Coordinates of C-alpha atoms and ligand atoms in Angstrom, one line a residue:
X180 CA -32.5 -26.2 31.0
X181 CA -33.4 -23.6 33.2
X182 CA -32.6 -20.0 32.2
X183 CA -29.9 -18.5 34.3
X184 CA -30.0 -14.9 35.9
X185 CA -30.7 -12.1 33.4
X186 CA -31.4 -14.7 30.7
X187 CA -34.7 -15.8 28.9
X188 CA -35.7 -18.6 26.9
X189 CA -37.1 -17.3 23.7
X190 CA -38.9 -18.7 20.5
X191 CA -38.4 -15.5 18.5
X192 CA -38.3 -11.9 18.4
X193 CA -40.1 -9.4 15.8
X194 CA -38.2 -6.1 16.0
X195 CA -41.3 -4.1 15.1
X196 CA -44.8 -5.1 14.6
X197 CA -48.2 -3.1 14.6
X198 CA -50.6 -6.0 15.2
X199 CA -49.3 -6.9 18.7
X200 CA -50.9 -4.0 20.6
X201 CA -51.4 -0.4 20.1
X202 CA -48.5 1.3 18.0
X203 CA -45.4 -0.2 16.8
X204 CA -44.0 -2.8 19.3
X205 CA -41.1 -5.2 19.9
X206 CA -42.6 -8.5 20.4
X207 CA -41.0 -11.0 22.5
X208 CA -42.1 -14.6 22.3
X209 CA -41.3 -16.6 25.2
X210 CA -40.5 -20.4 24.6
X211 CA -42.5 -23.0 26.6
X212 CA -46.0 -23.5 27.4
X213 CA -48.0 -26.3 29.6
X214 CA -51.8 -25.0 28.6
X215 CA -52.1 -27.0 25.6
X216 CA -55.2 -24.9 24.4
X217 CA -57.4 -26.5 21.4
X218 CA -56.5 -24.6 18.3
X219 CA -53.4 -22.7 19.5
X220 CA -51.7 -21.0 16.5
X221 CA -48.1 -21.2 18.2
X222 CA -47.4 -24.9 18.8
X223 CA -43.9 -24.4 18.0
X224 CA -43.5 -22.4 21.3
X225 CA -44.8 -25.3 23.8
X226 CA -41.5 -27.3 24.1
X227 CA -39.8 -25.9 27.3
X228 CA -36.3 -27.2 26.2
X229 CA -36.9 -25.6 22.6
X230 CA -36.0 -22.1 21.5
X231 CA -32.8 -20.6 22.5
X232 CA -31.5 -18.7 25.5
X233 CA -30.7 -15.1 25.4
X234 CA -29.1 -12.5 27.7
X235 CA -31.7 -9.7 28.5
X236 CA -29.3 -6.9 28.0
X237 CA -28.4 -8.4 24.6
X238 CA -31.9 -8.9 23.7
X239 CA -32.8 -4.9 24.3
X240 CA -29.3 -3.9 22.6
X241 CA -30.4 -6.2 19.4
X242 CA -33.9 -5.1 19.2
X243 CA -34.2 -1.5 20.2
X244 CA -31.3 -0.2 18.2
X245 CA -32.5 2.2 15.3
X246 CA -35.8 1.1 16.2
X247 CA -38.6 3.9 16.9
X248 CA -40.9 1.6 19.0
X249 CA -43.8 2.6 21.4
X250 CA -43.6 -0.4 23.6
X251 CA -43.1 -4.0 24.1
X252 CA -45.3 -7.1 24.0
X253 CA -44.4 -10.1 25.7
X254 CA -46.3 -13.2 24.3
X255 CA -45.7 -17.0 23.7
X256 CA -45.5 -19.5 24.7
X257 CA -46.4 -18.6 28.4
X258 CA -44.3 -15.7 29.6
X259 CA -45.3 -16.3 33.2
X260 CA -43.3 -19.7 33.2
X261 CA -40.2 -17.4 33.3
X262 CA -41.4 -15.0 35.9
X263 CA -37.8 -13.7 36.6
X264 CA -37.4 -13.0 33.1
X265 CA -40.5 -11.1 32.5
X266 CA -39.8 -9.0 35.5
X267 CA -36.4 -8.1 34.3
X268 CA -37.6 -7.4 30.9
X269 CA -40.7 -5.4 32.0
X270 CA -38.5 -3.3 34.4
X271 CA -35.9 -2.7 31.9
X272 CA -38.7 -1.5 29.3
X273 CA -40.4 0.7 31.7
X274 CA -36.9 2.4 32.6
X275 CA -36.6 3.1 29.0
X276 CA -39.8 4.5 28.7
X277 CA -41.5 1.8 26.9
X278 CA -44.9 0.6 27.3
X279 CA -45.4 -3.1 28.4
X280 CA -48.1 -5.6 27.4
X281 CA -48.1 -9.1 28.3
X282 CA -50.5 -11.8 26.7
X283 CA -50.8 -14.9 28.9
X284 CA -52.7 -18.1 28.9
X285 CA -53.2 -17.7 32.7
X286 CA -56.2 -16.2 34.3
X287 CA -55.9 -13.0 36.6
X288 CA -56.6 -15.3 39.5
X289 CA -53.9 -17.7 38.5
X290 CA -51.4 -14.7 38.1
X291 CA -52.0 -13.4 41.4
X292 CA -50.9 -17.0 42.9
X293 CA -47.3 -16.1 41.4
X294 CA -45.1 -14.8 44.2
X295 CA -43.5 -12.1 42.2
X296 CA -46.7 -10.9 40.4
X297 CA -47.1 -7.9 42.4
X298 CA -43.7 -6.9 41.8
X299 CA -44.0 -7.4 38.2
X300 CA -47.2 -5.6 37.6
X301 CA -45.5 -2.3 38.8
X302 CA -43.9 -2.2 35.4
X303 CA -46.6 -3.3 33.4
X304 CA -49.3 -1.4 31.5
X305 CA -51.7 -4.2 30.1
X306 CA -52.1 -7.9 30.8
X307 CA -54.3 -9.9 28.2
X308 CA -55.3 -12.6 30.4
X309 CA -56.9 -16.3 29.9
X310 CA -56.4 -19.3 28.0
X311 CA -57.3 -19.3 24.2
X312 CA -60.8 -20.9 23.6
X313 CA -61.1 -22.0 20.2
X314 CA -65.0 -21.9 20.3
X315 CA -64.9 -18.2 21.4
X316 CA -62.3 -17.4 18.7
X317 CA -62.7 -13.4 17.7
X318 CA -59.0 -12.9 16.4
X319 CA -59.0 -9.2 16.7
X320 CA -55.4 -8.2 16.8
X321 CA -53.9 -9.7 19.9
X322 CA -57.1 -10.8 21.4
X323 CA -57.5 -14.5 20.2
X324 CA -60.8 -15.3 22.0
X325 CA -63.6 -13.5 23.6
X326 CA -63.0 -15.0 27.0
X327 CA -59.7 -13.1 27.2
X328 CA -59.6 -10.4 29.7
X329 CA -58.0 -7.0 29.2
X330 CA -56.5 -5.9 32.7
X331 CA -55.4 -2.3 32.6
X332 CA -52.6 -1.9 35.2
X333 CA -51.8 2.1 34.1
X334 CA -53.6 4.8 32.6
X335 CA -51.4 4.6 29.4
X336 CA -54.0 2.7 27.5
X337 CA -57.9 2.1 27.3
X338 CA -59.9 -0.6 26.2
X339 CA -60.3 1.1 22.8
X340 CA -56.7 0.8 22.0
X341 CA -57.2 -2.8 21.6
X342 CA -59.4 -2.2 18.5
X343 CA -56.6 -2.8 15.9
X344 CA -56.2 -0.9 12.6
X345 CA -55.4 -4.4 11.1
X346 CA -55.3 -8.0 12.3
X347 CA -52.4 -9.4 10.4
X348 CA -48.9 -8.9 9.2
X349 CA -46.3 -10.2 7.0
X350 CA -42.9 -9.0 8.3
X351 CA -39.6 -9.6 5.8
X352 CA -36.7 -9.2 8.2
X353 CA -33.3 -10.4 7.7
X354 CA -34.1 -12.6 4.8
X355 CA -37.0 -14.2 6.7
X356 CA -40.6 -14.3 6.2
X357 CA -42.5 -13.8 9.4
X358 CA -46.2 -14.2 9.9
X359 CA -47.9 -12.6 12.9
X360 CA -51.4 -11.6 13.7
X361 CA -54.3 -13.9 14.7
X362 CA -56.3 -13.8 11.5
X363 CA -53.4 -15.3 9.7
X364 CA -54.5 -18.6 11.1
X365 CA -57.5 -18.4 9.0
X366 CA -55.7 -17.7 5.8
X367 CA -52.6 -20.0 5.7
X368 CA -51.8 -23.7 6.2
X369 CA -49.0 -23.3 8.8
X370 CA -47.6 -26.7 8.0
X371 CA -46.4 -25.5 4.6
X372 CA -46.0 -21.8 5.3
Ligands
SF4_541 S1 -51.7 -20.4 26.2 FE1 -51.2 -19.3 24.4 S2 -49.4 -20.5 23.7 FE2 -50.1 -21.9 25.2 S3 -51.4 -23.3 24.4 FE3 -52.8 -21.6 25.0 S4 -52.7 -20.5 23.1 FE4 -51.1 -21.7 22.9

């Protein structure tokens, strides 16, 4: 089902993470991806009909209340399969003074073919662009493989900010145990986690 206006199809949300970009960040994992990168650590996000629909205003109310975050990170899944939701979420975050980072499997050239990309990029600080390539795996914080391009759209961050203090995180939130961070892939059997 295609999300309606002001709605996004999500896989999951982490209210506060420190391994998905600089500072503490709300992380929004979009549902749906067509890339099928070998070695993807989030295959559960691929089904475009999976996950759940959420109103974007409610997403912010739920996620930013009582939370001192520096910004948001959009990940997935592939955020740009839902460009309208990316636009609405990024604009809302920008208006709240939050920084916006997007991790995508698309290259910068592919992103430029999206009609609304210029409009979206006005509200975005950084895009981590390009497919995950397992043979170039580095697993440095939010950077999965060495081919990934860090594209700065504002002066808020520099490339140095993407050298993380830690690469992995276990979060216990509302009775659930959530693993995030690329190095977890090396340490856990995801089928049994
Ligand atoms: S783009 Fe991301 S979510 Fe999609 S298959 Fe590649 S690594 Fe997985």
